[in-house]
CSV table of C-alpha atoms and ligand atoms in Angstrom, one decimal:
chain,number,residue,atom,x,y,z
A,1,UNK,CA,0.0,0.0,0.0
A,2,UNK,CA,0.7,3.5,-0.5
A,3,UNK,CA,-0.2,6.4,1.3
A,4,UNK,CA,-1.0,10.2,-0.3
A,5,UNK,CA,-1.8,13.3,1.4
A,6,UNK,CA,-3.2,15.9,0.1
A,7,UNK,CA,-3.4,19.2,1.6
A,8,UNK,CA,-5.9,22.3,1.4
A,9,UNK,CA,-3.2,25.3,2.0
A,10,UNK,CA,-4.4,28.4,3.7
A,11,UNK,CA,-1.6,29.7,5.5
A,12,UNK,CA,-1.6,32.4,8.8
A,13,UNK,CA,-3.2,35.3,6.6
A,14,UNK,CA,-6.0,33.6,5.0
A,15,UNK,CA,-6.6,31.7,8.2
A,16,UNK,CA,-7.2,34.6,9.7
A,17,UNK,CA,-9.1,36.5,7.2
A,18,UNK,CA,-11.5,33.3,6.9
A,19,UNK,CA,-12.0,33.2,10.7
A,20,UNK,CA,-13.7,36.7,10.7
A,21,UNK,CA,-16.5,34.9,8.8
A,22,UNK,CA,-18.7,32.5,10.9
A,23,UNK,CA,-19.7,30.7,8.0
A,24,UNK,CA,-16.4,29.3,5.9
A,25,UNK,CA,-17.4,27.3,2.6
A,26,UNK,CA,-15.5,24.3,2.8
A,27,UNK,CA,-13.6,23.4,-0.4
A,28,UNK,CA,-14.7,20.1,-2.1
A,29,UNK,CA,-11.6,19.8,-4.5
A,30,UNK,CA,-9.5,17.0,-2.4
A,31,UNK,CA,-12.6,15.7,-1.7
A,32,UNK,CA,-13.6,15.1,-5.0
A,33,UNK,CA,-9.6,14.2,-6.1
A,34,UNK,CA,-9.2,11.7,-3.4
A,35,UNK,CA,-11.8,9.5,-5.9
A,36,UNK,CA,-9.1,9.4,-8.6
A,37,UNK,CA,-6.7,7.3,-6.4
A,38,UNK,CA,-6.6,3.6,-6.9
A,39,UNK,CA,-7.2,1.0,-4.2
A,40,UNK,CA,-3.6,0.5,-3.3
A,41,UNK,CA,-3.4,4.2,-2.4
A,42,UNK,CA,-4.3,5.1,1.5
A,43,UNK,CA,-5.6,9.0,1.2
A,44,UNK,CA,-5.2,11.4,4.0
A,45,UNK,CA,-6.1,14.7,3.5
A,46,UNK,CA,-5.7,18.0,5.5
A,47,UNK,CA,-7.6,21.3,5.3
A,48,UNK,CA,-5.4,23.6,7.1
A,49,UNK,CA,-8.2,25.9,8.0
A,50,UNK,CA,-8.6,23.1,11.4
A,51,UNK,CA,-5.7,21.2,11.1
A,52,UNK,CA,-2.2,21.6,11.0
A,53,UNK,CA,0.6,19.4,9.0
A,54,UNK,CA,2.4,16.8,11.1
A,55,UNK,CA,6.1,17.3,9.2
A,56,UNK,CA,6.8,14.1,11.1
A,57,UNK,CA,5.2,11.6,9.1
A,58,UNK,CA,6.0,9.7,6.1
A,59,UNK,CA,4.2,10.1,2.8
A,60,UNK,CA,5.0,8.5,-0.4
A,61,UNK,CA,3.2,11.6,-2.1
A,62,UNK,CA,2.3,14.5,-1.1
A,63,UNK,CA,-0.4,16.6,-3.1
A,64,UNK,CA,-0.8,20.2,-2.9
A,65,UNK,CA,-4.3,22.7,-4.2
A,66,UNK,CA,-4.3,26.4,-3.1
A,67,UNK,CA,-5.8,29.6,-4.4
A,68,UNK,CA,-2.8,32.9,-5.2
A,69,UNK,CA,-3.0,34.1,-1.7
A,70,UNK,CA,-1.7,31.1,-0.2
A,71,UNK,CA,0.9,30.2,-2.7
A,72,UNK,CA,3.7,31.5,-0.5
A,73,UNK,CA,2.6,28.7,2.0
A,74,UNK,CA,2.6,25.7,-0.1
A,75,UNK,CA,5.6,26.5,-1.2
A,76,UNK,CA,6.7,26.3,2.5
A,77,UNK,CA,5.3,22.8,2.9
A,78,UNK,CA,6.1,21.7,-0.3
A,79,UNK,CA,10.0,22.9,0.7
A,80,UNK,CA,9.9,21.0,3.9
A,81,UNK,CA,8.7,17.8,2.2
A,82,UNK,CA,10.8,17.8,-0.2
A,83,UNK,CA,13.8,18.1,1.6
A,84,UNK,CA,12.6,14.6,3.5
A,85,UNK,CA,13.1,13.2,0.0
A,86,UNK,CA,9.1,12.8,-0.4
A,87,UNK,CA,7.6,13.5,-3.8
A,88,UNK,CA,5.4,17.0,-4.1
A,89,UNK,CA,2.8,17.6,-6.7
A,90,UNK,CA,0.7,20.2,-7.1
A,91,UNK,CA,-2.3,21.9,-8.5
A,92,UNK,CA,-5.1,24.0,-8.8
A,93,UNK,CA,-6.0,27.8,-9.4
A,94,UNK,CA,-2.7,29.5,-8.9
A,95,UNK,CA,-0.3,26.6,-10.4
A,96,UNK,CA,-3.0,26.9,-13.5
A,97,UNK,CA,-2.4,31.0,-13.7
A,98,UNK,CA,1.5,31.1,-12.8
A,99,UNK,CA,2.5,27.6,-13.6
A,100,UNK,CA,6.4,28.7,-13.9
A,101,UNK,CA,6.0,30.2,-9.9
A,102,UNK,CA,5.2,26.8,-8.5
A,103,UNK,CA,7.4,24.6,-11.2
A,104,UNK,CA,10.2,25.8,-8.4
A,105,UNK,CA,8.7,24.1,-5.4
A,106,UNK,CA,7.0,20.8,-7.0
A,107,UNK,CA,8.1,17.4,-8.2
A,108,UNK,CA,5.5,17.5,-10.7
A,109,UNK,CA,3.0,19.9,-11.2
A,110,UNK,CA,-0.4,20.2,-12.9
A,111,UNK,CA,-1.5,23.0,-15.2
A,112,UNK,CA,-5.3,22.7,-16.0
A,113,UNK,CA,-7.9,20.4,-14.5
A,114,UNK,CA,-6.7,17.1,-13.4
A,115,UNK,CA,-9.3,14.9,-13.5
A,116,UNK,CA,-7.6,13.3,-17.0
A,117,UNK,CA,-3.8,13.8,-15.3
A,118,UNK,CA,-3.8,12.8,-12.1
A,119,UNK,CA,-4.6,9.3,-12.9
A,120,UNK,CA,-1.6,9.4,-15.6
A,121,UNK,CA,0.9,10.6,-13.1
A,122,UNK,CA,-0.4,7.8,-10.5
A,123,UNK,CA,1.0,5.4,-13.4
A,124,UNK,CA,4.2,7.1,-13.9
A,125,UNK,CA,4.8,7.4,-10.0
A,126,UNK,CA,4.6,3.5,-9.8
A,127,UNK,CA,7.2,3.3,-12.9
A,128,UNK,CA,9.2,5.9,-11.4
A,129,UNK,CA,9.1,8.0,-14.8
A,130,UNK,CA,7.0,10.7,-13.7
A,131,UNK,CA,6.7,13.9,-16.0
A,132,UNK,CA,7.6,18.0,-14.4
A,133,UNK,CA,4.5,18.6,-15.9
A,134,UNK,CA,1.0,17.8,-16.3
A,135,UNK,CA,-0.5,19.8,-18.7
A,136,UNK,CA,-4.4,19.8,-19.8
A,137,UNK,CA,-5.1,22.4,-22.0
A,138,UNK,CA,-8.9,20.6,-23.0
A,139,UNK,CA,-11.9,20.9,-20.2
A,140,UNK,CA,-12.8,17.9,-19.2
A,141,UNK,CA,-16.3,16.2,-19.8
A,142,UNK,CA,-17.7,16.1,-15.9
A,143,UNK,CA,-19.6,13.0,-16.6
A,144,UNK,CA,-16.0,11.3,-15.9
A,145,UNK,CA,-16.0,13.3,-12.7
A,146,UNK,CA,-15.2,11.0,-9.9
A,147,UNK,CA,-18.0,11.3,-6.6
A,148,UNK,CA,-17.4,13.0,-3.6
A,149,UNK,CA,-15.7,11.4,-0.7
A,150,UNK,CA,-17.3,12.9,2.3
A,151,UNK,CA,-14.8,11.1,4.5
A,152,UNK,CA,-12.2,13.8,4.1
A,153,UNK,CA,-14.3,16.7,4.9
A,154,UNK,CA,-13.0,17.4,8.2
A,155,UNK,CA,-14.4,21.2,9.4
A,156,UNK,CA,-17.4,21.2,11.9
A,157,UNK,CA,-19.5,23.9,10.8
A,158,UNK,CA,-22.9,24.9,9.8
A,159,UNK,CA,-22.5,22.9,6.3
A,160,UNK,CA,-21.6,19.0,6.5
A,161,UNK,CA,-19.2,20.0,2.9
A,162,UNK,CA,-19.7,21.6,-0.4
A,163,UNK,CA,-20.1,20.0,-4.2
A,164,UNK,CA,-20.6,20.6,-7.6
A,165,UNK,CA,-23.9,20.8,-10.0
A,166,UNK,CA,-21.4,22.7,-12.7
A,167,UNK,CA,-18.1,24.2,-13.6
A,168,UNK,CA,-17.0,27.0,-15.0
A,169,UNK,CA,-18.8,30.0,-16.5
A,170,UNK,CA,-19.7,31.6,-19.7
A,171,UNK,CA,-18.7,35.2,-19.4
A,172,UNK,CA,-15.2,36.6,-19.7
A,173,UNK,CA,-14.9,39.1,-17.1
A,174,UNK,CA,-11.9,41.1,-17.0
A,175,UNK,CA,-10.9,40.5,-13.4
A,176,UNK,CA,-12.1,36.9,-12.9
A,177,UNK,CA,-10.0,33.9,-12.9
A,178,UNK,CA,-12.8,31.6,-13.5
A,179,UNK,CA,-12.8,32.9,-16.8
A,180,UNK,CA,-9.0,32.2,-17.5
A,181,UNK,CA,-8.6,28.7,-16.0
A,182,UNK,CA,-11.7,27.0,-17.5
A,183,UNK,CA,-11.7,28.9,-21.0
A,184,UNK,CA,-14.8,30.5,-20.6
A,185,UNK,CA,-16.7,27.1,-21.0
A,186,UNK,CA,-19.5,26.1,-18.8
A,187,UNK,CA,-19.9,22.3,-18.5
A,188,UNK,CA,-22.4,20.2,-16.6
A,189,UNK,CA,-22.4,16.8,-14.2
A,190,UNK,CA,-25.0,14.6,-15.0
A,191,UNK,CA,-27.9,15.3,-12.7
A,192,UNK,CA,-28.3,11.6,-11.2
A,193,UNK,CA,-24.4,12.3,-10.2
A,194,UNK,CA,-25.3,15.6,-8.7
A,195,UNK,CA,-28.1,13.7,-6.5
A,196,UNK,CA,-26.1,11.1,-5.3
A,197,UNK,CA,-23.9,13.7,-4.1
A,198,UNK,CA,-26.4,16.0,-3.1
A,199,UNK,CA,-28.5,13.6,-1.3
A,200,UNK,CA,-25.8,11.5,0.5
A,201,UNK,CA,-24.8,14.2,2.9
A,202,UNK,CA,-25.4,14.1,6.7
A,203,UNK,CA,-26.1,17.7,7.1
A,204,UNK,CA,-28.8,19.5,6.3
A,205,UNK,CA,-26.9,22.5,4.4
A,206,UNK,CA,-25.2,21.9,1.2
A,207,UNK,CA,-23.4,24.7,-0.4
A,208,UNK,CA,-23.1,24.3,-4.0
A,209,UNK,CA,-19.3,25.5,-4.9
A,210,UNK,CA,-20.0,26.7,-8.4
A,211,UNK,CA,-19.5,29.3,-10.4
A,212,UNK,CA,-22.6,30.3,-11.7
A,213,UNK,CA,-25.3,27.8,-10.9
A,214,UNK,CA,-27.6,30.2,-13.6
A,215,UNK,CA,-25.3,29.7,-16.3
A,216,UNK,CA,-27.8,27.1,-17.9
A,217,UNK,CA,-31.3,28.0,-16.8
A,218,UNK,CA,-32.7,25.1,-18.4
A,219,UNK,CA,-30.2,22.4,-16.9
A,220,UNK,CA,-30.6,24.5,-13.5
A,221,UNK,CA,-34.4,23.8,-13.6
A,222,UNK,CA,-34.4,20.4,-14.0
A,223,UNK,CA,-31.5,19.9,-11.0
A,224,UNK,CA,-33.9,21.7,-8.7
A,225,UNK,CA,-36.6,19.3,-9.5
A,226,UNK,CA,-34.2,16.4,-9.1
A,227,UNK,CA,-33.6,17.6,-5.8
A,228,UNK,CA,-36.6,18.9,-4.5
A,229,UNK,CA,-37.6,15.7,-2.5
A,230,UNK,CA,-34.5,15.8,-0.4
A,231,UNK,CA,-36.1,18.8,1.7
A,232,UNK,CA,-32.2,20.1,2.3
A,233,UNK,CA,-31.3,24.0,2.3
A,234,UNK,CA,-28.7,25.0,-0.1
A,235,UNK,CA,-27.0,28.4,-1.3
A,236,UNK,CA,-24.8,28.9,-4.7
A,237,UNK,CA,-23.3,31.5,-6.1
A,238,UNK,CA,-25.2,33.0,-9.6
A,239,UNK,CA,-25.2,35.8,-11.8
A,240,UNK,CA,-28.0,38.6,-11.9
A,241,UNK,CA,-29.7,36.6,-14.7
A,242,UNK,CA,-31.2,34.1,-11.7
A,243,UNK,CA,-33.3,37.3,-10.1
A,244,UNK,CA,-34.8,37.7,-13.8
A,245,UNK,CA,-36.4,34.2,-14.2
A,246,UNK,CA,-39.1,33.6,-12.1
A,247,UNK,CA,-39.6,30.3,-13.2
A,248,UNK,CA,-35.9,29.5,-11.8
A,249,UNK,CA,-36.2,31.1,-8.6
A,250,UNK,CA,-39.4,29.7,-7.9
A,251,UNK,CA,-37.7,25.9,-8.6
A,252,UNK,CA,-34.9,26.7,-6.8
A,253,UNK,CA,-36.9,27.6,-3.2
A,254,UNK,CA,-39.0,24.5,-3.9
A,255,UNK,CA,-35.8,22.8,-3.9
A,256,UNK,CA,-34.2,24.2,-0.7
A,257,UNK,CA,-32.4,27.4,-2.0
A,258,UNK,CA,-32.5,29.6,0.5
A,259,UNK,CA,-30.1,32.3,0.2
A,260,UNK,CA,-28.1,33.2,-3.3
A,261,UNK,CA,-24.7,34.8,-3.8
A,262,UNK,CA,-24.9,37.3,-6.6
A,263,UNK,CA,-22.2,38.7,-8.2
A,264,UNK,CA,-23.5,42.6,-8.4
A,265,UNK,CA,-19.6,43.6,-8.3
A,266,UNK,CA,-20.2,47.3,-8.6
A,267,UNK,CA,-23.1,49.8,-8.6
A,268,UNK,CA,-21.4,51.4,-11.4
A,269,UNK,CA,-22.4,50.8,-14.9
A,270,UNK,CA,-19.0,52.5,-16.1
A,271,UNK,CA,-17.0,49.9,-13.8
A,272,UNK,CA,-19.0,46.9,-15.3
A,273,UNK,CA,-18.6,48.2,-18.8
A,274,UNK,CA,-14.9,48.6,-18.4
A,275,UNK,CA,-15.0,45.0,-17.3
A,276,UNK,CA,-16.3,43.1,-19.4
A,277,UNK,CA,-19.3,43.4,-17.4
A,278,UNK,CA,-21.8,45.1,-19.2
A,279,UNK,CA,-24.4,42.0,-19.1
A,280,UNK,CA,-25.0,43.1,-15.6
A,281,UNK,CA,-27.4,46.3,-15.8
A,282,UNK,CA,-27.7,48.4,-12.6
A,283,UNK,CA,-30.9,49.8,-13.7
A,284,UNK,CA,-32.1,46.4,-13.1
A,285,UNK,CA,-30.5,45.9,-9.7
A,286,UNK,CA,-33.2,46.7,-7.5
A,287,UNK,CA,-36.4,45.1,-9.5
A,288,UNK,CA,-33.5,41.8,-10.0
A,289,UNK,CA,-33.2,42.5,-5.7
A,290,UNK,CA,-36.9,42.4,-5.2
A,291,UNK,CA,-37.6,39.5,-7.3
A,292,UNK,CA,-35.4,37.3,-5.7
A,293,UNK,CA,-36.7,38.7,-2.0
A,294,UNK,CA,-40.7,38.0,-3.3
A,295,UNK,CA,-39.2,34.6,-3.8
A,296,UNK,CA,-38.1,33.9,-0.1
A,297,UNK,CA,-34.2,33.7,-0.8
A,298,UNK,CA,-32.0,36.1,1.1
A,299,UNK,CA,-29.4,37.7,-1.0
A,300,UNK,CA,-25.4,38.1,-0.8
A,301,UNK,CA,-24.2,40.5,-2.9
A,302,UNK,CA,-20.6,40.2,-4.4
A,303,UNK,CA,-18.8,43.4,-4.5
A,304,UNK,CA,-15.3,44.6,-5.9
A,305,UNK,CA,-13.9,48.3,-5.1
A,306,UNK,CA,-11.2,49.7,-6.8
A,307,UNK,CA,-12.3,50.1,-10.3
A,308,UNK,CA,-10.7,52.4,-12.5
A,309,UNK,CA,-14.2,54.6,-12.8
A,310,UNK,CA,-14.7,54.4,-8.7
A,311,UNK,CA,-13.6,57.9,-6.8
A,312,UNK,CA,-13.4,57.8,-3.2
A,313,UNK,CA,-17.4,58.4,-2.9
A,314,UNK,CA,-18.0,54.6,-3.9
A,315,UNK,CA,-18.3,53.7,-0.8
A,316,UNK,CA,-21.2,55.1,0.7
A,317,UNK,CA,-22.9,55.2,-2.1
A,318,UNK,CA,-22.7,50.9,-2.3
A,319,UNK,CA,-23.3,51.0,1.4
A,320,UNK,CA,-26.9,53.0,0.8
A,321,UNK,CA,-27.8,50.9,-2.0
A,322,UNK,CA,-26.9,47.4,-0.1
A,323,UNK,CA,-29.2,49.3,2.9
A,324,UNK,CA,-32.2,50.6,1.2
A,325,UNK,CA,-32.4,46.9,-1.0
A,326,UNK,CA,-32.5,45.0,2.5
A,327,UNK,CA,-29.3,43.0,1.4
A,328,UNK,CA,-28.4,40.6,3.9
A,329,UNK,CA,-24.7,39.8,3.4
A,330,UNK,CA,-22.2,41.2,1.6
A,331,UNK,CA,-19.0,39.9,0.5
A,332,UNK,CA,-16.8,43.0,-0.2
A,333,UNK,CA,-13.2,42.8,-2.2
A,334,UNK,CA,-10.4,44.2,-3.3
A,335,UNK,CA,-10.3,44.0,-6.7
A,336,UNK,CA,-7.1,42.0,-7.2
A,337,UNK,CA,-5.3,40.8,-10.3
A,338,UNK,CA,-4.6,37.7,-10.3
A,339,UNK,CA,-1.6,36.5,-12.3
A,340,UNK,CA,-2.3,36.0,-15.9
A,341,UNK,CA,-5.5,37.3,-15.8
A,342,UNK,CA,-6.4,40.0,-18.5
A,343,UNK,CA,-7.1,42.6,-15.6
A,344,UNK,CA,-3.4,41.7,-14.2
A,345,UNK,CA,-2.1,41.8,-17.6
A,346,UNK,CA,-3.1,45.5,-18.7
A,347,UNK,CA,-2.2,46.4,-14.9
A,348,UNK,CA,1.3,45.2,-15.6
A,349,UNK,CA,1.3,47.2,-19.0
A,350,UNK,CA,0.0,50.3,-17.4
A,351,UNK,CA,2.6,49.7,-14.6
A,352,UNK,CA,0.9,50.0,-12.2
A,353,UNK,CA,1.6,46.5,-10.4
A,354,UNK,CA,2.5,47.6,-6.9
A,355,UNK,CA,3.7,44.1,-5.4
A,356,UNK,CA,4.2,40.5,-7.0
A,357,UNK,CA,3.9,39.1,-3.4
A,358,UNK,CA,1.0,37.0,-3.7
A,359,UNK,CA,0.7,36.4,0.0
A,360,UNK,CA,-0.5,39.9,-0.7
A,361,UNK,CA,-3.3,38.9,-3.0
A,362,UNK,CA,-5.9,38.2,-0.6
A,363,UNK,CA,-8.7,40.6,-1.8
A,364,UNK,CA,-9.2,41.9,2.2
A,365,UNK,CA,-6.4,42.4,3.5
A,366,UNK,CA,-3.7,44.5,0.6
A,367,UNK,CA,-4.0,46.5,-2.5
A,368,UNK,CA,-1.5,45.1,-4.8
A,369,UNK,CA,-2.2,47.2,-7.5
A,370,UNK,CA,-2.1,51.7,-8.0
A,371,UNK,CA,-5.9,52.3,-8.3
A,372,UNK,CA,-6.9,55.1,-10.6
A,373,UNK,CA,-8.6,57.7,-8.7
A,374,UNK,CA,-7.7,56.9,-5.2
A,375,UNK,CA,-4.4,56.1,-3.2
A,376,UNK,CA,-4.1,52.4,-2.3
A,377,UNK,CA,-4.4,53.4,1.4
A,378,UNK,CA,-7.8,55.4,0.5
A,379,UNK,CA,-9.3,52.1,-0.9
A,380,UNK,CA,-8.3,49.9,1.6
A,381,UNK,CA,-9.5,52.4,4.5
A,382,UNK,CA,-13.1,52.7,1.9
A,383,UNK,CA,-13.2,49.2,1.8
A,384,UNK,CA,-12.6,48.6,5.8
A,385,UNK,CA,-15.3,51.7,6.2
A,386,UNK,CA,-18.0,49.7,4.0
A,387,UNK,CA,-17.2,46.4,5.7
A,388,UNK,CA,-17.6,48.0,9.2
A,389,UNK,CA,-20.7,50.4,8.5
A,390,UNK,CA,-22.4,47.4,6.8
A,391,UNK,CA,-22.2,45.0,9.9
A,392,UNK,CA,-23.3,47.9,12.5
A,393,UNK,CA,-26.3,47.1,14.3
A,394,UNK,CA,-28.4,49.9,13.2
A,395,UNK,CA,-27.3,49.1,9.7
A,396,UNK,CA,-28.1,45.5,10.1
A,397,UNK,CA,-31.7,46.7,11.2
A,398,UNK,CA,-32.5,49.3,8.1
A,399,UNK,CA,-31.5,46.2,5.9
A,400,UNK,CA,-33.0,43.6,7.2
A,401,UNK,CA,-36.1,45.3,7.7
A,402,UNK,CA,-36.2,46.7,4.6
A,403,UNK,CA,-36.6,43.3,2.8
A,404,UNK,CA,-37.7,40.5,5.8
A,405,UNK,CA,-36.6,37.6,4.3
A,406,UNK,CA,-35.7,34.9,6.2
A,407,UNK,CA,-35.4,36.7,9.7
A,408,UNK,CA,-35.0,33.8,11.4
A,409,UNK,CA,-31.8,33.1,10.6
A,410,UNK,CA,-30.3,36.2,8.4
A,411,UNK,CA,-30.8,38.5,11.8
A,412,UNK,CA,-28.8,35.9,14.4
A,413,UNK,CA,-26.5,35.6,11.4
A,414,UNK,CA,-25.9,39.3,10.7
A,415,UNK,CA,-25.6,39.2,14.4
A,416,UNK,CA,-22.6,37.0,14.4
A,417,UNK,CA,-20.8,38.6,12.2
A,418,UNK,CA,-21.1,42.1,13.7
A,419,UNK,CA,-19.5,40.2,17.0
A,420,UNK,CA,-16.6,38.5,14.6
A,421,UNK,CA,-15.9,41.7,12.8
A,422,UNK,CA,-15.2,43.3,16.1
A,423,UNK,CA,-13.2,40.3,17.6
A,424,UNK,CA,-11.3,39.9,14.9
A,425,UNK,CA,-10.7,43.5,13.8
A,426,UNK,CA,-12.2,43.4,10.4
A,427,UNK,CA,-12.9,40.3,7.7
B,1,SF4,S1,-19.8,36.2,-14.3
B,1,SF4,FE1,-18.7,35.7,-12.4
B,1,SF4,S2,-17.8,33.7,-12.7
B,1,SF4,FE2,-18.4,34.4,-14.7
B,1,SF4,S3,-16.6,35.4,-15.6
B,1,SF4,FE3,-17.8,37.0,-14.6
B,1,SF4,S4,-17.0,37.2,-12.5
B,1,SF4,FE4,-16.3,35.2,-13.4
């Protein structure tokens, strides 16, 4: 037998940044990887958000996924392991986008998805001929997608784990690297796949980890049929083209959607248009708000500062918008550019790349990059400001009851995070 582990990286910055929220998605990609190994293979897997790395064990492979913002730490472990003499791979977003940044720190690493790879390296690792790279540059067909393994979901929070319906997404914004890694195609698991996952786990919250669950009306209708007899809750991220279809939204309720990211991004049509944005209309914002509300779903807007059209009176003018439409969370950003992206690429033209540390590029915490019409500092402290004023408790009030959705649990929830912003000085 032969034993793997694979390892979620977060690192001290992102650990912290995550704690700040009470509820923290967890990731399903070792999950779902672990089902690639063969039976000889004994899989261990770590999510460093609860659990830290015992350096003191043996491995015969260690295997390595982590967003740009955590790159510095894999590189850590993978530098630690290797010097043991154990073999380190590694994958996901950030190898994908900068593949020459981890080719330094890996055995073998793996540029695209690896659902076609990974079981081609596993023969080359018993030959001993294994390649430096693994390079899909095809999407892969999800109907080869392995199942989930809920065994190596290890975090006790509200959600027993996250899954996938879909992958990917159609549009081509300029900042997103969605858009980069997958092409700009949108693919689909089978649905009878999706409901064995769905329907398998323990808990009654499933968070759907995909792009754009709206992507494909049509297939999203018939999944929310599929799963509609499971009586779980579950949340997704979409685009504003969910909140225009009532048809959707009133599938999706019926099958346990309770609360829907959107990605609004900006309340600036000049920002969206310089984007690549421009499918999402801001005149429609409100009626798209109100339509998801009348539904019984609770909204979470997306939303990115640090556009080139934004001036330093963004801020409040987001924050009234979010207040008077009774949002009930937000998830504000820096916008960042990650590497290889075409936002990152005109940034790097325009020179106006302020840091390639990418322990920097955490979206919360830095600005890595000279905005246009505000100093770094101003949209940082903006950002921190809208963050704060968002989660005070009279602002929590004026939101919530301006839509009532879902009291129940969006007030002790908006609750929550006022308390964790304050312990842990901002998210
Ligand atoms: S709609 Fe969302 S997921 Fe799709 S490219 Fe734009 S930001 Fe990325």
């Amino acid at each position: 037998m032969r034993t793997v582990l694979l390892i979620t990286v977060s690192g001290e910055n992102m650990k912290r940044i995550r704690k700040a929220r009470y509820i923290r998605f967890q990731q399903c990609t070792m999950p779902y990887l672990a089902g690639l190994f063969p039976k000889n293979w004994i899989v261990r897997h770590i999510d460093e958000e609860t659990e830290d790395v015992d350096f003191t064990k043996h491995y015969d492979l260690v295997g390595l996924t982590f967003h740009t913002p955590c790159a510095v730490r894999a590189y850590e472990i993978a530098d630690i392991f290797r010097k043991k003499g154990i073999c380190v791979i590694m994958g996901g977003p950030h190898v994908t986008l900068a593949p020459e940044d981890a080719f330094r720190h890996a055995d073998s690493i793996f540029i695209g998805e690896s659902e076609r790879t990974l079981p081609l390296f596993l023969a080359d690792f018993e030959k001993g001929t294994c390649q430096k790279r693994y390079t899909d540059t095809e999407t892969v067909d999800l109907k080869d997608a392995p199942l989930l393994l809920k065994e190596h979901f290890h975090r006790k929070d509200h959600t027993a784990g996250s899954m996938f319906a879909t992958r990917g997404c159609p549009h081509a914004c300029e900042f997103c690297a969605i858009a980069c890694m997958y092409q700009k195609k949108f693919r689909t698991r089978p649905i009878e796949q999706v409901v064995r996952d769905f329907s398998t786990f323990k808990g009654k919250v499933v968070v759907f980890w995909d792009d754009n669950i709206s992507a494909d009306l049509e297939y999203a209708k018939k999944l929310f049929r599929a799963l509609t007899p499971y009586k779980k809750w579950w949340t997704s991220q979409a685009s504003i083209q969910a909140g225009e279809d009532d048809e959707f939204l009133s599938l999706a309720y019926k099958s346990g959607c309770r609360h829907l990211f959107i990605g609004f991004e900006s309340i600036a049509q000049l920002s969206l248009d310089q984007s690549n944005k421009s499918f999402n209309k801001v005149e429609k914002y409100r009626e798209i708000i109100r339509r998801i509300h009348s539904h019984g779903i609770s909204v979470q807007a997306g939303v990115v500062f640090g556009f080139d059209s934004d001036c330093p009176d963004i801020f409040d003018k987001t924050l009234s918008f979010l207040i008077e439409n009774g949002i009930q969370q937000a998830t504000f950003n820096i916008l960042t550019p990650y590497p290889n992206t075409p936002l990152y690429n005109r940034l790097k033209a325009e020179g106006r790349i302020l840091t390639e540390d990418f322990a920097k590029y955490n979206s919360r915490a830095d600005v890595v990059f000279q905005p246009k019409h505000m100093s770094p500092d101003e949209l940082l402290n903006g950002f921190q400001y809208v963050n704060k004023s968002f989660y005070q408790i009279g602002n929590i009030f004026k939101r919530l009851n301006n839509s009532r959705v879902n009291l129940y649990w969006t007030l002790p929830l908006n609750l929550i995070y006022h308390y964790q912003f304050h312990r842990f000085h901002g998210f």
